[in-house]
Short mmCIF file of C-alpha atoms and ligand atoms in Angstrom, two decimals:
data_model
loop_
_atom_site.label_atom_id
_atom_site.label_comp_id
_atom_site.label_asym_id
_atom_site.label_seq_id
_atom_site.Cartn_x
_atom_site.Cartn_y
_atom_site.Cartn_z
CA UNK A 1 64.71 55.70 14.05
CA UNK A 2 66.02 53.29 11.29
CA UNK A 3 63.73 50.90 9.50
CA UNK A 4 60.72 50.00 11.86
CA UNK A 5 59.61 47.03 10.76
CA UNK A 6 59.47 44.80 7.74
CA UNK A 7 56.86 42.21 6.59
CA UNK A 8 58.51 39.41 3.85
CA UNK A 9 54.97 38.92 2.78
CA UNK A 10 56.41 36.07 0.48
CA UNK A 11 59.34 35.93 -2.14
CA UNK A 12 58.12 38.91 -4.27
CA UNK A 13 56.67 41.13 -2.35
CA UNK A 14 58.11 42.92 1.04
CA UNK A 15 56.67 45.53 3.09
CA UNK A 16 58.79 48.22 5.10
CA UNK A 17 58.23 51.21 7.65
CA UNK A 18 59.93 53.49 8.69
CA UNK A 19 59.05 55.16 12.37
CA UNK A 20 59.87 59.08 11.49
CA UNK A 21 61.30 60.36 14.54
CA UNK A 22 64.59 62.24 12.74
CA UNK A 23 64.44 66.44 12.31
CA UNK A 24 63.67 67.59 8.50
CA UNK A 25 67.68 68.36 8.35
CA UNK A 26 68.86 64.71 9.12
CA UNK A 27 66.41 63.37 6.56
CA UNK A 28 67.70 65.70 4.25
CA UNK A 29 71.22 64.86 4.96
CA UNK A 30 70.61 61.38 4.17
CA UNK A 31 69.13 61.58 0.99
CA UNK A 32 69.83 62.64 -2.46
CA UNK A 33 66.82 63.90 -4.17
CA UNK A 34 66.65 64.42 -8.37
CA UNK A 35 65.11 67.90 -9.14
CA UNK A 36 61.42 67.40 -9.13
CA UNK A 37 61.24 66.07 -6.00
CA UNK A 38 63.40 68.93 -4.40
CA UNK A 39 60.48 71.03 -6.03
CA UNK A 40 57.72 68.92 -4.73
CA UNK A 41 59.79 69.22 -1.20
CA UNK A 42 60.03 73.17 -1.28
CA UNK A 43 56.21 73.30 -2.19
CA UNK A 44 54.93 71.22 1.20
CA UNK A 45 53.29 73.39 3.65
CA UNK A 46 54.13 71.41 6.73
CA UNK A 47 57.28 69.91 8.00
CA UNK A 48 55.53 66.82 9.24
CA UNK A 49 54.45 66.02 5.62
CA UNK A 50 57.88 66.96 4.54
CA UNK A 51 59.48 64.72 6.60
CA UNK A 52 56.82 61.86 6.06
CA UNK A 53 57.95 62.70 2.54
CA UNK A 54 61.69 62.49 2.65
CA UNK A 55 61.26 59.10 4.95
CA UNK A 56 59.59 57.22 2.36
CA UNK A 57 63.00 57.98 0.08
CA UNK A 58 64.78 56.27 2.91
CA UNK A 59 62.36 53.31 2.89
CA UNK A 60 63.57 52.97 -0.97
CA UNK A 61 67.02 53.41 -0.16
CA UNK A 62 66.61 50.41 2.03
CA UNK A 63 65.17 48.33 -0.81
CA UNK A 64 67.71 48.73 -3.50
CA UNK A 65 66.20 51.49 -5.01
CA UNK A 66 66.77 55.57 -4.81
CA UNK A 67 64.64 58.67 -5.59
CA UNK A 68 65.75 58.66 -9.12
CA UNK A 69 64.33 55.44 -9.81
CA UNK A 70 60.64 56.79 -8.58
CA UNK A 71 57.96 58.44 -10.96
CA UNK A 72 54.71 59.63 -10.71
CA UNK A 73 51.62 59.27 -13.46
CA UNK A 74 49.74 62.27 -14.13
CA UNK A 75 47.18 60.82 -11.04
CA UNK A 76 49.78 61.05 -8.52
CA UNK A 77 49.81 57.17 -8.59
CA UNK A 78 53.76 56.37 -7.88
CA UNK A 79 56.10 53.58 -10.13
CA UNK A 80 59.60 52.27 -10.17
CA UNK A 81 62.06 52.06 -13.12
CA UNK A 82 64.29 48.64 -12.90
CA UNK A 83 67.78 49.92 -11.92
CA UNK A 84 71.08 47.75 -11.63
CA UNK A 85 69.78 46.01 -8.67
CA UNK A 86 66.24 45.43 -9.62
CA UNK A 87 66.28 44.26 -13.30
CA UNK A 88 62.76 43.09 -13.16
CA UNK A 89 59.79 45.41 -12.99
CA UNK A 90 58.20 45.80 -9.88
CA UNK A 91 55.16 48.02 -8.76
CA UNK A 92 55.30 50.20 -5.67
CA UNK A 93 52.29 51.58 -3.42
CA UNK A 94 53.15 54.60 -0.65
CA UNK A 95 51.65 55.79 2.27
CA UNK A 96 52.53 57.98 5.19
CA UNK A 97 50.36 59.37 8.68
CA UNK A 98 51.90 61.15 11.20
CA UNK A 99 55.34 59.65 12.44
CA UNK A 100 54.64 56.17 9.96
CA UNK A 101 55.56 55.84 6.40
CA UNK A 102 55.29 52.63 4.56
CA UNK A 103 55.66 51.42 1.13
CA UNK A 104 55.18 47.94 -0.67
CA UNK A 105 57.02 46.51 -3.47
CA UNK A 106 55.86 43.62 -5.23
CA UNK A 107 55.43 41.69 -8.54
CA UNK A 108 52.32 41.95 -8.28
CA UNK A 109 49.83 45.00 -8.28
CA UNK A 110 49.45 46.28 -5.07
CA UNK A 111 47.90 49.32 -2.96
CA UNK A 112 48.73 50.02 0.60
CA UNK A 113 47.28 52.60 3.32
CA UNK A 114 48.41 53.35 6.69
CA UNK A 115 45.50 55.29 9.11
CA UNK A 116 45.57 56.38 12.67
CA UNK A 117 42.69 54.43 14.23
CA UNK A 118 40.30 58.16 15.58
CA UNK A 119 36.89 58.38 17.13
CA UNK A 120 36.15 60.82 14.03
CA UNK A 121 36.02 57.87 11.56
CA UNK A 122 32.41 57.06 13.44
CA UNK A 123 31.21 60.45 12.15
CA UNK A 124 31.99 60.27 8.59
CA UNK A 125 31.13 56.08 8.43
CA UNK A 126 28.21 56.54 5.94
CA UNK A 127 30.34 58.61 3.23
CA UNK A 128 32.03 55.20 3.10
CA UNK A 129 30.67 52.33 3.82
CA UNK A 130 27.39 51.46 2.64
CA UNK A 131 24.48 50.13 4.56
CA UNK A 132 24.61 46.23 3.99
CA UNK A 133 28.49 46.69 5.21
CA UNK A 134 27.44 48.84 8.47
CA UNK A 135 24.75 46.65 9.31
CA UNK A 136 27.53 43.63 9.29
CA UNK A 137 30.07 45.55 11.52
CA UNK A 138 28.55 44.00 14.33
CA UNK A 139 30.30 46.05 17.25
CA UNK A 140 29.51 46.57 20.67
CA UNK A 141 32.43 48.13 21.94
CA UNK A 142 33.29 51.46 20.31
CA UNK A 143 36.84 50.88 20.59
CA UNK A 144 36.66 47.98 18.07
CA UNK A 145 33.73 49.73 15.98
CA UNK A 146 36.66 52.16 15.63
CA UNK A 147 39.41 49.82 14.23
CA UNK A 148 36.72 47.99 11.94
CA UNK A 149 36.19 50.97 10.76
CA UNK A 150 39.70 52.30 10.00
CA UNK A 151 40.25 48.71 8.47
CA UNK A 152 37.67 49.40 6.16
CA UNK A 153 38.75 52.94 4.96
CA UNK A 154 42.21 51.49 4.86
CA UNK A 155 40.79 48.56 2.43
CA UNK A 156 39.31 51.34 0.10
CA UNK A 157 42.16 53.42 -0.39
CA UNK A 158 44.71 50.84 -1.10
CA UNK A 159 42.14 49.36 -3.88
CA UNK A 160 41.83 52.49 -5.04
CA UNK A 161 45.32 52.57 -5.36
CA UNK A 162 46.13 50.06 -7.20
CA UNK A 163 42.67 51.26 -9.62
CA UNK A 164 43.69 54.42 -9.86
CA UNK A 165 40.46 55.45 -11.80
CA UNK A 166 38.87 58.62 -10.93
CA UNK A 167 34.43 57.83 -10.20
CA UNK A 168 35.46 55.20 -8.06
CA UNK A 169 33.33 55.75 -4.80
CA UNK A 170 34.22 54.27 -1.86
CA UNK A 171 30.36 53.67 -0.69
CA UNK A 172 29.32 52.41 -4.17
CA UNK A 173 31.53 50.92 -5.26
CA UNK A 174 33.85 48.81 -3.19
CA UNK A 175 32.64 46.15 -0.81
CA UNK A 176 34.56 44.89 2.10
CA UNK A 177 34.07 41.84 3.17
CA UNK A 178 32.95 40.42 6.77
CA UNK A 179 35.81 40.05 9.26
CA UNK A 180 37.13 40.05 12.59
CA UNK A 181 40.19 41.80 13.98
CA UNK A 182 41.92 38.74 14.55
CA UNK A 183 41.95 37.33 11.49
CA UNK A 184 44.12 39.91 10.20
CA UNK A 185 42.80 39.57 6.28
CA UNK A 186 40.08 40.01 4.01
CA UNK A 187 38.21 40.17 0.67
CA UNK A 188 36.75 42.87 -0.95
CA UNK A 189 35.05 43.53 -4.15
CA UNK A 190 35.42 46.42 -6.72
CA UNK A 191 32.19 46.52 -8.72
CA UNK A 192 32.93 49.89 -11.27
CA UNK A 193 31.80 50.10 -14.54
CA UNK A 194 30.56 47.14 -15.75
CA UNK A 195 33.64 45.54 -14.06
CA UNK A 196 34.05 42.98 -11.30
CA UNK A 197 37.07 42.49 -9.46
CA UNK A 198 38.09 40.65 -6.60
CA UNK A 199 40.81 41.46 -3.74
CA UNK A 200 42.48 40.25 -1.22
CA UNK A 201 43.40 41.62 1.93
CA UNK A 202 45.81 42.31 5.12
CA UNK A 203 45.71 44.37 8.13
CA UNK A 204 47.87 44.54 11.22
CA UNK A 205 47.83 47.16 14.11
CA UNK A 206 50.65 48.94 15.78
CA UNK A 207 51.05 52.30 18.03
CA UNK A 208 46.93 53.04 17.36
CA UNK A 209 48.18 52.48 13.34
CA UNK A 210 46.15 50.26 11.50
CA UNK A 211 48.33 49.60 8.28
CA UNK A 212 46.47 47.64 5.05
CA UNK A 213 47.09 46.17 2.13
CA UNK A 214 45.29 44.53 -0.63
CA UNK A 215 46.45 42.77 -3.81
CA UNK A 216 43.89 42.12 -6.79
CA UNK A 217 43.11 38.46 -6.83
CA UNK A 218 44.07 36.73 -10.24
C1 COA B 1 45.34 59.79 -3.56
C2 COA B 1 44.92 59.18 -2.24
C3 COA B 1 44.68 57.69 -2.49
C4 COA B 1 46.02 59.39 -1.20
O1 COA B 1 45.70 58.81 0.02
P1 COA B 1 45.92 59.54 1.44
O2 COA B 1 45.33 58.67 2.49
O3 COA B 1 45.45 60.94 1.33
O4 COA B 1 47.47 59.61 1.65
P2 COA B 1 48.52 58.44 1.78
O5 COA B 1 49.65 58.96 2.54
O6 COA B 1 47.92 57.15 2.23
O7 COA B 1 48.97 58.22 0.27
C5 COA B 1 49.70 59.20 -0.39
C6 COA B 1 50.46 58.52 -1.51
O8 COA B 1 49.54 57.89 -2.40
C7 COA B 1 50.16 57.85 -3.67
N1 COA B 1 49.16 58.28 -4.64
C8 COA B 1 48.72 59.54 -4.90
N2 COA B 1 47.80 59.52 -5.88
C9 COA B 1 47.65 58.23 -6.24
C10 COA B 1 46.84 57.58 -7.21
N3 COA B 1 46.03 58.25 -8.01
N4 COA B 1 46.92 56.24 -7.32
C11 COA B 1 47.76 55.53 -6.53
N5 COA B 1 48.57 56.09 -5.59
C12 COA B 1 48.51 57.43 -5.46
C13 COA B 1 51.40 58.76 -3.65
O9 COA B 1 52.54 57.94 -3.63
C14 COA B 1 51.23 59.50 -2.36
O10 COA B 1 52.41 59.80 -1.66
P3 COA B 1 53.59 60.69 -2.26
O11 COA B 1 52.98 61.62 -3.25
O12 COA B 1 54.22 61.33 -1.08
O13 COA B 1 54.52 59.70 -2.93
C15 COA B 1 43.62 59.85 -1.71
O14 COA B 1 43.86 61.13 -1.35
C16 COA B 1 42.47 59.79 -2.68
O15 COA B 1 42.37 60.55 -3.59
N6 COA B 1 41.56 58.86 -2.45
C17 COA B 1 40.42 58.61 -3.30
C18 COA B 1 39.39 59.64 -3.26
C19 COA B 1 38.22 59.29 -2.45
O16 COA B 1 37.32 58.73 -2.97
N7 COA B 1 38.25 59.66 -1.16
C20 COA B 1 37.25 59.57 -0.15
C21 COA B 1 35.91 59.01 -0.47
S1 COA B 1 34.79 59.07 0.87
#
């Protein structure tokens, strides 16, 4: 499937995902990767991750940008190079699950995550989430204890994201705000080293996807 959906969050930042339901071999056809990523390609264990791979290249081909203009740091954490169609820097977040990739591109710094909403999230909910968040969850049907829950993991990872700095724990130190599931956004803290720092942030839900993202709030 071509481009799934895209959110124009506002004039400098934009959103796209891409629905993966092409073989490894059309992906392939319709890409042109520079060496490193061939490598990184060759080295995946599973086609599913390959393909989630090669999909988020098309996402970038459908913003103006190619695999040649992506880097990683020596964390893993991805960034963009201007090119001739993007002469201002940008910053870039990725994230794939299953048969959804997604990526963000904005002016601003930015971390998205993209989770399949599982019952198993219930079982690992204190490695995450401390107890003054879980006794605000506020659930009584599982089903929704489920997609808080997903929210929340989703909320950590894209802050870490944008962080990028390893001894950040999820339980300790990030706090996500109260919400509902209708109101579709969020704040959350960071509170690492001596440090303070505020975010804001969006959810929506789509195929039992819950996709997030969170900007830092100047
Ligand atoms: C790196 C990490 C954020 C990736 O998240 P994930 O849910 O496994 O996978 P996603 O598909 O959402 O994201 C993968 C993408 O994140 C990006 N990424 C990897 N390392 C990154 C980093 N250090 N900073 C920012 N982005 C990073 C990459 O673009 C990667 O995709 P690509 O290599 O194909 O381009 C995650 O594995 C991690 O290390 N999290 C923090 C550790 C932690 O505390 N975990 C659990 C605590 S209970």
């Amino acid at each position: 499937m071509p481009l799934y959906k895209t959110i124009n969050f506002n004039s400098t930042t934009q959103i796209l995902v891409w629905k993966i339901t092409e073989s490894l071999e059309d992906l392939l056809s319709k890409v042109v990767l520079k060496e490193t990523t061939q490598l990184r390609l060759n080295g995946m264990k599973s086609e599913l991750h390959q393909r989630g791979f090669l999909s988020v290249r098309m996402l970038l081909q459908e913003a103006g940008f190619n695999d040649f203009d992506l880097h990683y740091d020596a964390f893993g954490k991805p960034y963009l190079n201007p090119n001739e169609r993007h002469t201002e820097p940008v910053e870039v977040s990725i994230t794939h699950s299953h048969n959804f990739s997604v990526i963000i591109i904005s002016e601003d710094a930015a971390g998205i995550d993209i989770e399949l909403q599982r019952e198993k999230i219930m079982r690992i909910a204190d490695k995450f989430v401390n107890e003054k968040e879980l006794s605000r969850l506020r659930c009584f049907d599982t089903n929704d204890y489920i997609r808080k829950l997903t929210v929340k993991w989703g909320v950590k990872e894209s802050i870490f994201k944008i962080r990028n700095e390893s001894g950040i724990s999820f339980k300790n130190h990030i706090q996500v705000n109260t919400f509902e599931l209708k109101d579709t956004k969020t704040t959350a803290l960071l509170d690492f080293e001596n440090t303070k720092q505020e975010f804001n942030v969006y959810f929506e839900e789509f195929e039992n996807f819950t996709l997030v993202y969170a900007f830092e709030k100047i």
